[in-house]
PDB file of C-alpha atoms in Angstrom:
ATOM      1  CA  MET U 194       0.122   0.213  -0.192  1.00  0.00           C
ATOM      2  CA  ALA U 195       3.037   2.596   0.594  1.00  0.00           C
ATOM      3  CA  ASP U 196       2.798   2.875  -3.563  1.00  0.00           C
ATOM      4  CA  SER U 197      -0.700   4.024  -3.832  1.00  0.00           C
ATOM      5  CA  PRO U 198      -1.188   7.731  -4.575  1.00  0.00           C
ATOM      6  CA  SER U 199      -4.053   7.378  -1.952  1.00  0.00           C
ATOM      7  CA  VAL U 200      -2.019   6.934   0.742  1.00  0.00           C
ATOM      8  CA  GLY U 201      -0.890  10.784   0.412  1.00  0.00           C
ATOM      9  CA  PRO U 202       1.110  13.015  -2.380  1.00  0.00           C
ATOM     10  CA  LEU U 203       4.449  11.752  -3.523  1.00  0.00           C
ATOM     11  CA  PHE U 204       7.126  13.865  -4.803  1.00  0.00           C
ATOM     12  CA  GLY U 205      10.068  12.510  -6.971  1.00  0.00           C
ATOM     13  CA  ALA U 206      13.374  14.545  -8.015  1.00  0.00           C
ATOM     14  CA  ARG U 207      16.201  12.950 -10.592  1.00  0.00           C
ATOM     15  CA  LEU U 208      19.329  12.059  -8.702  1.00  0.00           C
ATOM     16  CA  ASP U 209      21.985  11.521 -11.434  1.00  0.00           C
ATOM     17  CA  GLY U 210      19.290  11.014 -13.866  1.00  0.00           C
ATOM     18  CA  VAL U 211      17.463   8.410 -11.730  1.00  0.00           C
ATOM     19  CA  PRO U 212      14.086   9.229 -10.781  1.00  0.00           C
ATOM     20  CA  VAL U 213      13.395   8.690  -7.479  1.00  0.00           C
ATOM     21  CA  VAL U 214      10.321   8.873  -4.750  1.00  0.00           C
ATOM     22  CA  LEU U 215      11.225  11.149  -1.544  1.00  0.00           C
ATOM     23  CA  PRO U 216      10.611   9.228   1.462  1.00  0.00           C
ATOM     24  CA  SER U 217       7.636  10.170   3.059  1.00  0.00           C
ATOM     25  CA  GLY U 218       7.121  10.867   6.565  1.00  0.00           C
ATOM     26  CA  VAL U 219      11.030  12.827   6.008  1.00  0.00           C
ATOM     27  CA  PRO U 220      11.398  16.247   6.716  1.00  0.00           C
ATOM     28  CA  LEU U 221      12.429  17.722   2.743  1.00  0.00           C
ATOM     29  CA  VAL U 222      13.302  21.098   2.554  1.00  0.00           C
ATOM     30  CA  TYR U 223      14.255  22.463  -1.057  1.00  0.00           C
ATOM     31  CA  LEU U 224      16.009  25.407  -0.817  1.00  0.00           C
ATOM     32  CA  ALA U 225      17.003  27.417  -4.661  1.00  0.00           C
ATOM     33  CA  ASP U 226      20.154  29.232  -3.421  1.00  0.00           C
ATOM     34  CA  VAL U 227      21.977  28.319  -0.230  1.00  0.00           C
ATOM     35  CA  LEU U 228      25.840  29.425  -0.006  1.00  0.00           C
ATOM     36  CA  VAL U 229      27.940  25.898   0.245  1.00  0.00           C
ATOM     37  CA  HIS U 230      31.303  26.500   1.487  1.00  0.00           C
ATOM     38  CA  PRO U 231      33.804  24.066   0.310  1.00  0.00           C
ATOM     39  CA  LEU U 232      36.188  20.961   2.460  1.00  0.00           C
ATOM     40  CA  ALA U 233      39.769  20.937   1.800  1.00  0.00           C
ATOM     41  CA  GLY U 234      40.290  16.996   0.842  1.00  0.00           C
ATOM     42  CA  ALA U 235      36.799  15.764   0.987  1.00  0.00           C
ATOM     43  CA  ALA U 236      35.513  12.866  -1.190  1.00  0.00           C
ATOM     44  CA  PRO U 237      34.403  13.899  -4.806  1.00  0.00           C
ATOM     45  CA  ARG U 238      30.412  13.579  -4.225  1.00  0.00           C
ATOM     46  CA  VAL U 239      31.277  15.974  -0.951  1.00  0.00           C
ATOM     47  CA  CYS U 240      30.350  19.613  -2.033  1.00  0.00           C
ATOM     48  CA  GLY U 241      31.043  20.671   1.307  1.00  0.00           C
ATOM     49  CA  LEU U 242      29.196  22.417   4.126  1.00  0.00           C
ATOM     50  CA  MET U 243      26.167  24.862   4.342  1.00  0.00           C
ATOM     51  CA  GLN U 244      24.096  25.953   7.515  1.00  0.00           C
ATOM     52  CA  MET U 245      20.551  25.579   8.193  1.00  0.00           C
ATOM     53  CA  GLN U 246      19.090  26.879  11.058  1.00  0.00           C
ATOM     54  CA  GLY U 247      22.226  27.649  12.600  1.00  0.00           C
ATOM     55  CA  LEU U 248      23.309  23.713  12.133  1.00  0.00           C
ATOM     56  CA  PRO U 249      26.178  22.751   9.819  1.00  0.00           C
ATOM     57  CA  LEU U 250      25.200  20.324   6.658  1.00  0.00           C
ATOM     58  CA  VAL U 251      26.766  18.472   4.359  1.00  0.00           C
ATOM     59  CA  VAL U 252      26.362  18.719   1.137  1.00  0.00           C
ATOM     60  CA  LEU U 253      26.289  15.247  -1.358  1.00  0.00           C
ATOM     61  CA  ASP U 254      25.947  15.548  -5.344  1.00  0.00           C
ATOM     62  CA  PRO U 255      24.804  12.383  -6.617  1.00  0.00           C
ATOM     63  CA  THR U 256      26.444  13.438 -10.060  1.00  0.00           C
ATOM     64  CA  GLY U 257      30.276  13.139  -8.535  1.00  0.00           C
ATOM     65  CA  LYS U 258      30.897  17.209 -10.216  1.00  0.00           C
ATOM     66  CA  ALA U 259      31.095  18.442  -6.239  1.00  0.00           C
ATOM     67  CA  SER U 260      34.649  19.215  -6.671  1.00  0.00           C
ATOM     68  CA  SER U 261      34.795  23.423  -5.897  1.00  0.00           C
ATOM     69  CA  PRO U 262      37.976  24.728  -4.385  1.00  0.00           C
ATOM     70  CA  VAL U 263      35.531  28.250  -3.379  1.00  0.00           C
ATOM     71  CA  ALA U 264      31.673  28.615  -1.913  1.00  0.00           C
ATOM     72  CA  ARG U 265      29.124  28.644  -4.532  1.00  0.00           C
ATOM     73  CA  ARG U 266      25.499  28.919  -4.463  1.00  0.00           C
ATOM     74  CA  LEU U 267      23.669  25.910  -4.690  1.00  0.00           C
ATOM     75  CA  SER U 268      20.004  24.121  -5.023  1.00  0.00           C
ATOM     76  CA  VAL U 269      19.690  21.671  -2.842  1.00  0.00           C
ATOM     77  CA  LEU U 270      16.923  19.150  -1.010  1.00  0.00           C
ATOM     78  CA  VAL U 271      17.759  18.927   3.260  1.00  0.00           C
ATOM     79  CA  VAL U 272      16.471  15.480   3.785  1.00  0.00           C
ATOM     80  CA  GLY U 273      15.573  14.922   7.473  1.00  0.00           C
ATOM     81  CA  GLU U 274      15.937  17.084  10.619  1.00  0.00           C
ATOM     82  CA  PRO U 275      18.731  19.475  10.153  1.00  0.00           C
ATOM     83  CA  GLY U 276      21.506  18.531  12.504  1.00  0.00           C
ATOM     84  CA  GLU U 277      20.914  14.785  11.751  1.00  0.00           C
ATOM     85  CA  GLY U 278      20.226  14.565   7.651  1.00  0.00           C
ATOM     86  CA  ALA U 279      21.933  15.869   4.709  1.00  0.00           C
ATOM     87  CA  ALA U 280      21.651  18.083   2.046  1.00  0.00           C
ATOM     88  CA  LEU U 281      21.660  16.834  -1.944  1.00  0.00           C
ATOM     89  CA  ARG U 282      22.797  18.954  -4.468  1.00  0.00           C
ATOM     90  CA  VAL U 283      19.413  19.182  -7.397  1.00  0.00           C
ATOM     91  CA  ASP U 284      19.223  20.859 -10.634  1.00  0.00           C
ATOM     92  CA  GLU U 285      15.372  21.182  -9.745  1.00  0.00           C
ATOM     93  CA  PRO U 286      13.259  21.536  -7.273  1.00  0.00           C
ATOM     94  CA  PRO U 287      11.152  18.004  -6.268  1.00  0.00           C
ATOM     95  CA  SER U 288       7.720  17.918  -8.102  1.00  0.00           C
ATOM     96  CA  PRO U 289       4.457  15.676  -7.097  1.00  0.00           C
ATOM     97  CA  ILE U 290       4.488  12.203  -9.140  1.00  0.00           C
ATOM     98  CA  ALA U 291       1.812   9.187  -9.027  1.00  0.00           C
ATOM     99  CA  VAL U 292       2.851   6.121  -9.449  1.00  0.00           C
ATOM    100  CA  ALA U 293       1.028   2.848 -10.513  1.00  0.00           C
ATOM    101  CA  GLY U 294       2.023  -0.685  -9.874  1.00  0.00           C
ATOM    102  CA  PRO U 295       5.394  -2.301  -8.271  1.00  0.00           C
ATOM    103  CA  ARG U 296       7.823  -3.123 -11.042  1.00  0.00           C
ATOM    104  CA  PRO U 297      10.240  -5.634  -9.066  1.00  0.00           C
ATOM    105  CA  ASP U 298      11.542  -6.954 -13.020  1.00  0.00           C
ATOM    106  CA  ALA U 299      12.913  -3.511 -13.509  1.00  0.00           C
ATOM    107  CA  PRO U 300      16.373  -3.284 -14.427  1.00  0.00           C
ATOM    108  CA  ARG U 301      18.560  -1.417 -11.344  1.00  0.00           C
ATOM    109  CA  PRO U 302      20.290   1.742 -12.220  1.00  0.00           C
ATOM    110  CA  VAL U 303      23.907   1.982 -12.604  1.00  0.00           C
ATOM    111  CA  CYS U 304      24.834   4.641 -10.691  1.00  0.00           C
ATOM    112  CA  VAL U 305      27.300   5.055  -7.427  1.00  0.00           C
ATOM    113  CA  PHE U 306      24.089   4.871  -4.789  1.00  0.00           C
ATOM    114  CA  ALA U 307      22.484   1.614  -6.479  1.00  0.00           C
ATOM    115  CA  ALA U 308      22.042  -0.298  -3.133  1.00  0.00           C
ATOM    116  CA  ALA U 309      19.915   2.709  -1.506  1.00  0.00           C
ATOM    117  CA  LEU U 310      17.606   1.960  -4.005  1.00  0.00           C
ATOM    118  CA  GLU U 311      14.758  -0.366  -3.438  1.00  0.00           C
ATOM    119  CA  ARG U 312      10.860  -1.135  -4.220  1.00  0.00           C
ATOM    120  CA  PRO U 313      10.576  -0.041  -8.150  1.00  0.00           C
ATOM    121  CA  VAL U 314       7.648   0.965  -9.223  1.00  0.00           C
ATOM    122  CA  ALA U 315       5.469   2.119 -12.450  1.00  0.00           C
ATOM    123  CA  ASP U 316       4.982   6.005 -13.396  1.00  0.00           C
ATOM    124  CA  ALA U 317       1.011   6.069 -13.669  1.00  0.00           C
ATOM    125  CA  LEU U 318       1.240   8.318 -16.628  1.00  0.00           C
ATOM    126  CA  ASP U 319       4.124   6.760 -18.495  1.00  0.00           C
ATOM    127  CA  PRO U 320       4.492   2.608 -17.475  1.00  0.00           C
ATOM    128  CA  ASP U 321       7.943   3.027 -19.201  1.00  0.00           C
ATOM    129  CA  ARG U 322       9.140   5.170 -16.530  1.00  0.00           C
ATOM    130  CA  ILE U 323      10.578   3.520 -13.315  1.00  0.00           C
ATOM    131  CA  TRP U 324      10.843   5.444 -10.023  1.00  0.00           C
ATOM    132  CA  TRP U 325      12.814   4.146  -7.121  1.00  0.00           C
ATOM    133  CA  HIS U 326      12.274   4.765  -3.734  1.00  0.00           C
ATOM    134  CA  VAL U 327      15.330   5.555  -2.352  1.00  0.00           C
ATOM    135  CA  VAL U 328      16.468   4.874   1.418  1.00  0.00           C
ATOM    136  CA  PRO U 329      18.136   8.626   2.609  1.00  0.00           C
ATOM    137  CA  ALA U 330      20.299   6.912   5.222  1.00  0.00           C
ATOM    138  CA  ARG U 331      22.172   4.363   2.476  1.00  0.00           C
ATOM    139  CA  LEU U 332      22.195   6.907  -0.107  1.00  0.00           C
ATOM    140  CA  PHE U 333      24.101   9.744   2.330  1.00  0.00           C
ATOM    141  CA  ALA U 334      26.604   6.865   3.042  1.00  0.00           C
ATOM    142  CA  LEU U 335      27.557   5.414  -0.299  1.00  0.00           C
ATOM    143  CA  LEU U 336      27.438   8.736  -1.657  1.00  0.00           C
ATOM    144  CA  ALA U 337      29.974   9.849   0.907  1.00  0.00           C
ATOM    145  CA  ALA U 338      31.949   6.899   0.545  1.00  0.00           C
ATOM    146  CA  ALA U 339      32.449   7.286  -3.434  1.00  0.00           C
ATOM    147  CA  THR U 340      35.854   7.270  -4.063  1.00  0.00           C
ATOM    148  CA  ALA U 341      35.989   9.307  -7.139  1.00  0.00           C
ATOM    149  CA  ALA U 342      33.740  10.711  -9.571  1.00  0.00           C
ATOM    150  CA  THR U 343      32.979   7.216 -11.310  1.00  0.00           C
ATOM    151  CA  GLY U 344      33.682   5.182  -8.395  1.00  0.00           C
ATOM    152  CA  THR U 345      31.377   3.250  -6.858  1.00  0.00           C
ATOM    153  CA  GLY U 346      32.743   3.408  -3.548  1.00  0.00           C
ATOM    154  CA  ALA U 347      35.189   2.482  -0.799  1.00  0.00           C
ATOM    155  CA  ASP U 348      33.714  -1.078   0.611  1.00  0.00           C
TER     156      ASP U 348
END
């Protein structure tokens, strides 16, 4: 039943081109223009740190294009409570989605965070588009551990 649109509105976003269903019941905040400070020596997918409600948050980039030696303004999606979650660099805000039935036969996307994806579902308007539910803690860990822009992680 968790995949049914009647449960409540679902929102989706693309992470490195992969359509993901954003977790319901987890605080989500889209910020269109936030200052991100670089972290020297950080992993390739770590953009740096931002502040939200006076607390630092790590900003991760699913594309692996995170590296910058200077502070810059980015659009981010904060997932989780400030101080406990993290922020993801995004190109556009999340949008409402409608999903159809489960698609357990869907091929898993080839991406550094594939292990954070589960329960694929078909898009209600385009059955060829597959949305993947994402486990935020696993997603953050995989992105932070990625060893190179195209790497799959240190494990």
